[in-house]
mmCIF file of C-alpha atoms and ligand atoms in Angstrom:
data_model
loop_
_atom_site.group_PDB
_atom_site.id
_atom_site.type_symbol
_atom_site.label_atom_id
_atom_site.label_comp_id
_atom_site.label_asym_id
_atom_site.label_seq_id
_atom_site.Cartn_x
_atom_site.Cartn_y
_atom_site.Cartn_z
ATOM 1 C CA MET A 1 253.495 88.436 -106.603
ATOM 2 C CA ILE A 2 250.799 90.046 -108.713
ATOM 3 C CA ALA A 3 249.099 92.956 -106.988
ATOM 4 C CA SER A 4 245.339 92.844 -106.589
ATOM 5 C CA GLU A 5 243.029 95.456 -108.048
ATOM 6 C CA GLU A 6 242.636 96.871 -104.527
ATOM 7 C CA GLN A 7 246.381 97.389 -104.322
ATOM 8 C CA TRP A 8 246.490 99.074 -107.719
ATOM 9 C CA ILE A 9 243.667 101.398 -106.656
ATOM 10 C CA SER A 10 245.616 102.334 -103.517
ATOM 11 C CA ALA A 11 248.757 102.850 -105.588
ATOM 12 C CA ALA A 12 246.816 105.141 -107.958
ATOM 13 C CA ALA A 13 245.526 107.151 -104.985
ATOM 14 C CA ARG A 14 249.129 107.528 -103.761
ATOM 15 C CA LEU A 15 250.218 108.858 -107.155
ATOM 16 C CA PHE A 16 247.457 111.487 -106.971
ATOM 17 C CA GLN A 17 248.615 112.472 -103.488
ATOM 18 C CA GLU A 18 252.228 112.782 -104.594
ATOM 19 C CA ALA A 19 251.542 114.625 -107.845
ATOM 20 C CA ASP A 20 252.075 118.360 -108.138
ATOM 21 C CA TYR A 21 250.071 118.701 -111.343
ATOM 22 C CA ALA A 22 247.697 115.959 -112.395
ATOM 23 C CA VAL A 23 245.761 115.942 -115.660
ATOM 24 C CA ALA A 24 242.929 113.600 -116.611
ATOM 25 C CA PHE A 25 242.183 112.600 -120.192
ATOM 26 C CA THR A 26 238.787 111.009 -120.797
ATOM 27 C CA GLY A 27 237.043 109.309 -123.703
ATOM 28 C CA ALA A 28 233.848 107.559 -124.681
ATOM 29 C CA GLY A 29 234.253 104.798 -122.062
ATOM 30 C CA MET A 30 233.659 107.453 -119.423
ATOM 31 C CA SER A 31 230.044 107.869 -120.517
ATOM 32 C CA THR A 32 229.020 104.294 -121.292
ATOM 33 C CA ALA A 33 227.881 103.901 -117.667
ATOM 34 C CA SER A 34 225.581 106.860 -118.390
ATOM 35 C CA GLY A 35 224.088 104.995 -121.346
ATOM 36 C CA ILE A 36 225.844 106.913 -124.108
ATOM 37 C CA PRO A 37 227.335 104.775 -126.892
ATOM 38 C CA ASP A 38 230.618 105.587 -128.602
ATOM 39 C CA PHE A 39 229.258 107.529 -131.550
ATOM 40 C CA ARG A 40 232.420 106.980 -133.578
ATOM 41 C CA SER A 41 231.616 103.300 -133.896
ATOM 42 C CA PRO A 42 229.527 102.189 -136.865
ATOM 43 C CA GLY A 43 226.125 100.954 -135.772
ATOM 44 C CA THR A 44 225.370 103.831 -133.411
ATOM 45 C CA GLY A 45 222.772 106.467 -134.133
ATOM 46 C CA LYS A 46 219.650 105.966 -136.132
ATOM 47 C CA TRP A 47 221.219 104.255 -139.094
ATOM 48 C CA GLU A 48 222.698 100.931 -138.186
ATOM 49 C CA ASN A 49 224.918 100.907 -141.232
ATOM 50 C CA ALA A 50 225.829 104.570 -141.491
ATOM 51 C CA ASP A 51 229.538 105.243 -141.263
ATOM 52 C CA PRO A 52 229.976 108.201 -138.908
ATOM 53 C CA ARG A 53 233.175 109.057 -140.725
ATOM 54 C CA GLU A 54 231.045 110.023 -143.719
ATOM 55 C CA VAL A 55 227.745 111.236 -142.352
ATOM 56 C CA ALA A 56 229.400 113.102 -139.459
ATOM 57 C CA SER A 57 232.217 114.558 -141.530
ATOM 58 C CA LEU A 58 232.534 118.233 -142.320
ATOM 59 C CA THR A 59 231.926 117.502 -146.015
ATOM 60 C CA GLY A 60 228.953 115.285 -145.151
ATOM 61 C CA PHE A 61 227.412 118.021 -143.026
ATOM 62 C CA ARG A 62 227.938 120.701 -145.690
ATOM 63 C CA ASN A 63 226.551 118.592 -148.535
ATOM 64 C CA ARG A 64 223.800 116.700 -146.737
ATOM 65 C CA PRO A 65 222.882 118.441 -143.456
ATOM 66 C CA GLU A 66 219.538 116.573 -143.315
ATOM 67 C CA GLU A 67 221.384 113.252 -143.186
ATOM 68 C CA PHE A 68 223.767 114.569 -140.547
ATOM 69 C CA TYR A 69 220.902 115.708 -138.338
ATOM 70 C CA GLU A 70 218.988 112.492 -138.848
ATOM 71 C CA TRP A 71 222.106 110.615 -137.706
ATOM 72 C CA VAL A 72 222.934 112.899 -134.782
ATOM 73 C CA ARG A 73 219.381 113.348 -133.463
ATOM 74 C CA PRO A 74 219.121 110.068 -131.457
ATOM 75 C CA LEU A 75 222.601 110.604 -130.017
ATOM 76 C CA ALA A 76 221.764 114.152 -128.990
ATOM 77 C CA GLN A 77 218.550 112.885 -127.412
ATOM 78 C CA GLN A 78 220.530 110.349 -125.367
ATOM 79 C CA MET A 79 223.097 112.939 -124.332
ATOM 80 C CA PHE A 80 220.523 115.516 -123.221
ATOM 81 C CA ALA A 81 218.657 112.839 -121.250
ATOM 82 C CA ALA A 82 221.745 111.221 -119.650
ATOM 83 C CA ALA A 83 222.990 111.892 -116.132
ATOM 84 C CA PRO A 84 226.611 111.986 -114.927
ATOM 85 C CA ASN A 85 227.766 108.681 -113.389
ATOM 86 C CA PRO A 86 229.946 108.114 -110.277
ATOM 87 C CA GLY A 87 233.073 108.266 -112.480
ATOM 88 C CA HIS A 88 232.242 111.807 -113.619
ATOM 89 C CA ARG A 89 231.496 112.801 -110.041
ATOM 90 C CA ALA A 90 234.770 111.293 -108.802
ATOM 91 C CA LEU A 91 236.767 113.391 -111.273
ATOM 92 C CA ALA A 92 234.933 116.527 -110.148
ATOM 93 C CA ALA A 93 235.713 115.519 -106.544
ATOM 94 C CA LEU A 94 239.417 115.096 -107.369
ATOM 95 C CA GLU A 95 239.455 118.621 -108.760
ATOM 96 C CA ARG A 96 237.636 120.061 -105.746
ATOM 97 C CA GLY A 97 240.067 118.300 -103.420
ATOM 98 C CA GLY A 98 243.040 119.816 -105.239
ATOM 99 C CA PHE A 99 244.224 116.458 -106.602
ATOM 100 C CA LEU A 100 243.427 117.220 -110.253
ATOM 101 C CA THR A 101 244.372 120.413 -112.082
ATOM 102 C CA THR A 102 242.980 119.979 -115.587
ATOM 103 C CA LEU A 103 240.522 117.649 -117.280
ATOM 104 C CA ILE A 104 240.861 117.091 -121.007
ATOM 105 C CA THR A 105 237.938 115.280 -122.591
ATOM 106 C CA GLN A 106 237.115 113.952 -126.023
ATOM 107 C CA ASN A 107 233.474 113.665 -124.998
ATOM 108 C CA ILE A 108 230.880 116.080 -126.341
ATOM 109 C CA ASP A 109 228.091 115.136 -123.907
ATOM 110 C CA GLN A 110 228.820 117.787 -121.230
ATOM 111 C CA LEU A 111 228.502 115.223 -118.429
ATOM 112 C CA HIS A 112 231.792 116.308 -116.817
ATOM 113 C CA ARG A 113 230.511 119.863 -116.633
ATOM 114 C CA ARG A 114 227.192 118.693 -115.210
ATOM 115 C CA ALA A 115 229.059 116.624 -112.587
ATOM 116 C CA GLY A 116 230.845 119.770 -111.413
ATOM 117 C CA SER A 117 234.214 119.739 -113.199
ATOM 118 C CA LYS A 118 235.461 123.280 -113.782
ATOM 119 C CA GLU A 119 238.927 123.285 -115.385
ATOM 120 C CA MET A 120 237.885 121.477 -118.529
ATOM 121 C CA LEU A 121 239.160 121.377 -122.071
ATOM 122 C CA GLU A 122 236.606 119.845 -124.423
ATOM 123 C CA ILE A 123 238.858 119.179 -127.383
ATOM 124 C CA HIS A 124 236.048 117.783 -129.553
ATOM 125 C CA GLY A 125 233.604 120.562 -128.608
ATOM 126 C CA ASN A 126 230.220 119.883 -127.038
ATOM 127 C CA ILE A 127 226.535 119.729 -127.889
ATOM 128 C CA GLY A 128 225.720 122.693 -125.667
ATOM 129 C CA THR A 129 225.971 125.281 -128.420
ATOM 130 C CA ALA A 130 225.529 125.599 -132.176
ATOM 131 C CA SER A 131 226.861 128.210 -134.555
ATOM 132 C CA CYS A 132 225.799 129.668 -137.861
ATOM 133 C CA PRO A 133 228.401 128.824 -140.525
ATOM 134 C CA SER A 134 227.381 131.931 -142.458
ATOM 135 C CA CYS A 135 227.146 134.797 -139.940
ATOM 136 C CA ASP A 136 228.938 133.248 -136.905
ATOM 137 C CA CYS A 137 225.978 133.759 -134.534
ATOM 138 C CA THR A 138 226.167 131.331 -131.605
ATOM 139 C CA TYR A 139 223.099 129.717 -130.042
ATOM 140 C CA ALA A 140 222.790 128.044 -126.646
ATOM 141 C CA SER A 141 221.200 124.593 -126.610
ATOM 142 C CA ASN A 142 217.900 125.846 -125.202
ATOM 143 C CA GLN A 143 217.444 127.730 -128.496
ATOM 144 C CA PHE A 144 217.902 124.735 -130.828
ATOM 145 C CA ARG A 145 217.245 121.763 -128.569
ATOM 146 C CA ASP A 146 213.571 121.493 -129.478
ATOM 147 C CA ASP A 147 214.453 121.193 -133.173
ATOM 148 C CA LEU A 148 216.942 118.463 -132.323
ATOM 149 C CA LEU A 149 214.578 116.536 -130.118
ATOM 150 C CA GLN A 150 211.634 116.474 -132.522
ATOM 151 C CA GLU A 151 211.096 113.198 -134.256
ATOM 152 C CA GLU A 152 210.081 114.954 -137.450
ATOM 153 C CA MET A 153 212.748 116.557 -139.555
ATOM 154 C CA ALA A 154 213.302 120.070 -138.263
ATOM 155 C CA LEU A 155 216.738 121.490 -138.867
ATOM 156 C CA PRO A 156 217.929 124.156 -136.443
ATOM 157 C CA THR A 157 218.375 127.376 -138.388
ATOM 158 C CA CYS A 158 219.894 130.790 -137.733
ATOM 159 C CA THR A 159 217.184 133.258 -136.758
ATOM 160 C CA ARG A 160 219.221 136.059 -138.315
ATOM 161 C CA CYS A 161 220.131 134.655 -141.734
ATOM 162 C CA GLY A 162 218.216 131.373 -142.040
ATOM 163 C CA CYS A 163 221.320 129.241 -142.577
ATOM 164 C CA ILE A 164 221.360 125.701 -141.090
ATOM 165 C CA LEU A 165 223.220 125.722 -137.770
ATOM 166 C CA LYS A 166 226.224 123.525 -137.107
ATOM 167 C CA LEU A 167 226.547 121.962 -133.668
ATOM 168 C CA ASP A 168 229.775 123.085 -132.005
ATOM 169 C CA ILE A 169 231.208 119.598 -132.090
ATOM 170 C CA ILE A 170 234.289 118.661 -134.079
ATOM 171 C CA LEU A 171 233.291 116.605 -137.090
ATOM 172 C CA PHE A 172 235.457 114.097 -138.900
ATOM 173 C CA GLY A 173 237.867 115.943 -141.156
ATOM 174 C CA GLU A 174 237.602 119.107 -139.097
ATOM 175 C CA MET A 175 240.579 120.668 -137.300
ATOM 176 C CA LEU A 176 240.527 120.533 -133.519
ATOM 177 C CA PRO A 177 239.973 123.965 -131.924
ATOM 178 C CA GLU A 178 243.394 125.599 -131.934
ATOM 179 C CA LYS A 179 243.217 127.469 -128.637
ATOM 180 C CA THR A 180 241.776 124.509 -126.716
ATOM 181 C CA MET A 181 244.400 122.146 -128.152
ATOM 182 C CA CYS A 182 247.135 124.631 -127.315
ATOM 183 C CA ASN A 183 245.915 124.828 -123.700
ATOM 184 C CA ALA A 184 245.668 121.038 -123.558
ATOM 185 C CA GLN A 185 249.267 120.709 -124.741
ATOM 186 C CA LYS A 186 250.399 123.253 -122.154
ATOM 187 C CA ALA A 187 248.663 121.275 -119.385
ATOM 188 C CA VAL A 188 250.142 118.018 -120.670
ATOM 189 C CA LEU A 189 253.653 119.471 -120.704
ATOM 190 C CA SER A 190 253.196 120.827 -117.157
ATOM 191 C CA CYS A 191 251.835 117.665 -115.562
ATOM 192 C CA ASP A 192 253.710 115.014 -113.616
ATOM 193 C CA LEU A 193 250.731 112.628 -113.554
ATOM 194 C CA MET A 194 248.252 111.838 -116.296
ATOM 195 C CA LEU A 195 245.181 109.689 -115.805
ATOM 196 C CA VAL A 196 243.603 108.199 -118.930
ATOM 197 C CA ALA A 197 240.025 107.137 -118.174
ATOM 198 C CA GLY A 198 237.721 105.399 -120.634
ATOM 199 C CA SER A 199 239.783 105.944 -123.760
ATOM 200 C CA SER A 200 241.435 103.324 -125.930
ATOM 201 C CA LEU A 201 243.628 106.117 -127.358
ATOM 202 C CA GLN A 202 242.647 105.477 -130.943
ATOM 203 C CA VAL A 203 241.298 108.867 -131.982
ATOM 204 C CA PHE A 204 244.139 111.101 -133.117
ATOM 205 C CA PRO A 205 245.492 113.728 -132.679
ATOM 206 C CA ALA A 206 243.800 113.762 -129.243
ATOM 207 C CA ALA A 207 245.317 110.400 -128.310
ATOM 208 C CA ASP A 208 248.813 111.835 -128.788
ATOM 209 C CA LEU A 209 248.417 113.852 -125.586
ATOM 210 C CA PRO A 210 249.068 111.005 -123.104
ATOM 211 C CA ALA A 211 252.096 109.920 -125.158
ATOM 212 C CA MET A 212 253.372 113.490 -124.988
ATOM 213 C CA ALA A 213 252.935 113.479 -121.185
ATOM 214 C CA HIS A 214 254.860 110.220 -120.952
ATOM 215 C CA ARG A 215 257.716 111.494 -123.138
ATOM 216 C CA ASN A 216 257.890 114.549 -120.885
ATOM 217 C CA GLY A 217 258.404 112.386 -117.815
ATOM 218 C CA ALA A 218 254.881 112.230 -116.361
ATOM 219 C CA SER A 219 253.597 109.001 -114.794
ATOM 220 C CA LEU A 220 250.537 107.463 -116.441
ATOM 221 C CA ILE A 221 247.519 105.706 -114.972
ATOM 222 C CA ILE A 222 245.173 104.062 -117.480
ATOM 223 C CA ILE A 223 241.702 102.827 -116.558
ATOM 224 C CA ASN A 224 240.096 101.246 -119.586
ATOM 225 C CA HIS A 225 238.452 97.985 -120.577
ATOM 226 C CA GLU A 226 240.525 97.553 -123.722
ATOM 227 C CA GLU A 227 244.271 97.619 -124.262
ATOM 228 C CA THR A 228 245.943 100.825 -125.386
ATOM 229 C CA HIS A 229 249.221 101.402 -127.200
ATOM 230 C CA LEU A 230 250.645 103.005 -124.048
ATOM 231 C CA ASP A 231 249.900 100.167 -121.599
ATOM 232 C CA ASN A 232 253.513 98.978 -121.644
ATOM 233 C CA VAL A 233 254.873 102.359 -120.470
ATOM 234 C CA THR A 234 252.127 102.986 -117.926
ATOM 235 C CA ARG A 235 252.719 102.810 -114.149
ATOM 236 C CA ILE A 236 249.225 101.562 -113.351
ATOM 237 C CA VAL A 237 246.844 99.898 -115.821
ATOM 238 C CA LEU A 238 243.405 99.004 -114.492
ATOM 239 C CA ARG A 239 241.093 96.918 -116.669
ATOM 240 C CA ALA A 240 238.125 98.218 -114.787
ATOM 241 C CA ASP A 241 234.950 100.210 -115.083
ATOM 242 C CA VAL A 242 235.773 103.892 -114.626
ATOM 243 C CA ALA A 243 232.471 104.404 -112.810
ATOM 244 C CA LYS A 244 233.707 102.011 -110.115
ATOM 245 C CA ALA A 245 237.492 102.511 -110.114
ATOM 246 C CA LEU A 246 237.494 106.319 -109.937
ATOM 247 C CA PRO A 247 235.237 106.573 -106.853
ATOM 248 C CA ALA A 248 237.402 103.846 -105.257
ATOM 249 C CA ILE A 249 240.494 106.012 -105.805
ATOM 250 C CA VAL A 250 238.726 109.043 -104.316
ATOM 251 C CA ASP A 251 237.751 106.923 -101.283
ATOM 252 C CA ARG A 252 241.407 106.256 -100.565
ATOM 253 C CA LEU A 253 242.432 109.893 -100.582
ATOM 254 C CA PRO A 254 242.655 111.863 -97.332
ATOM 255 C CA THR A 255 239.193 112.722 -96.108
ATOM 256 C CA ARG A 256 238.256 116.187 -97.047
ATOM 257 C CA GLN A 257 234.632 116.610 -96.268
ATOM 258 C CA SER A 258 233.900 118.536 -99.437
ATOM 259 C CA ILE A 259 235.205 115.730 -101.651
ATOM 260 C CA HIS A 260 233.320 112.875 -100.147
ATOM 261 C CA ASP A 261 230.050 114.647 -99.548
ATOM 262 C CA GLU A 262 229.570 115.455 -103.200
ATOM 263 C CA THR A 263 230.881 112.126 -104.463
ATOM 264 C CA LEU A 264 228.421 110.090 -102.506
ATOM 265 C CA LYS A 265 225.382 111.962 -103.739
HETATM 266 ZN ZN1 ZN B 301 223.340 133.217 -139.517
#
């Protein structure tokens, strides 16, 4: 007999209850319910035909920062304007309830943080800060956000040396932050349960992390609309919307007032 989605949701909740150390790994699908497109796909951003792998590459940014900012501006506008969805809030609730130890995200939109997640590893950086490539000064978003949000070309620049700032997001061709990746690997090798939510596991090396957890003996839960290369070794695969499935899992966990109060807001 094939189990219903309800039964899979209950089974996922049981795995969270039984786990000693659960890690979540999230990707672009997590934020689509918040209206943020997957910026790695061609056709996003201002230029329909721009290939993000060129315009949002480290070389592209260094050689043509105006083009990079023109491409990134509409995405940044969407991210600053977006609100966390029930999926983000459910993951924060899992952490508060002690069911989730670490959240690893590929997303740069800061929606997990805004939903209340604390133990977070943003392996692709985030749009909350920018740094000067020349003098290493770091700026919080309130200092460069206006430049980013203007329709007219205004590049955020370093107030100390005048150099064009780079958003603290990992561009194509750029190494992932070493310390964050190291901490992510440590969490992955410590966990006995890994939830993959809203990621098709196609962006490497980040997508190696769930495979590493599996090889190390952890159980996997995958909630994603598309297939992934790990579906066949995964305990529970839900072809569902993370913004619906994750709150449903939280609803099946033992009532702890603090979890449910915040989730339902
Ligand atoms: Zn500078």
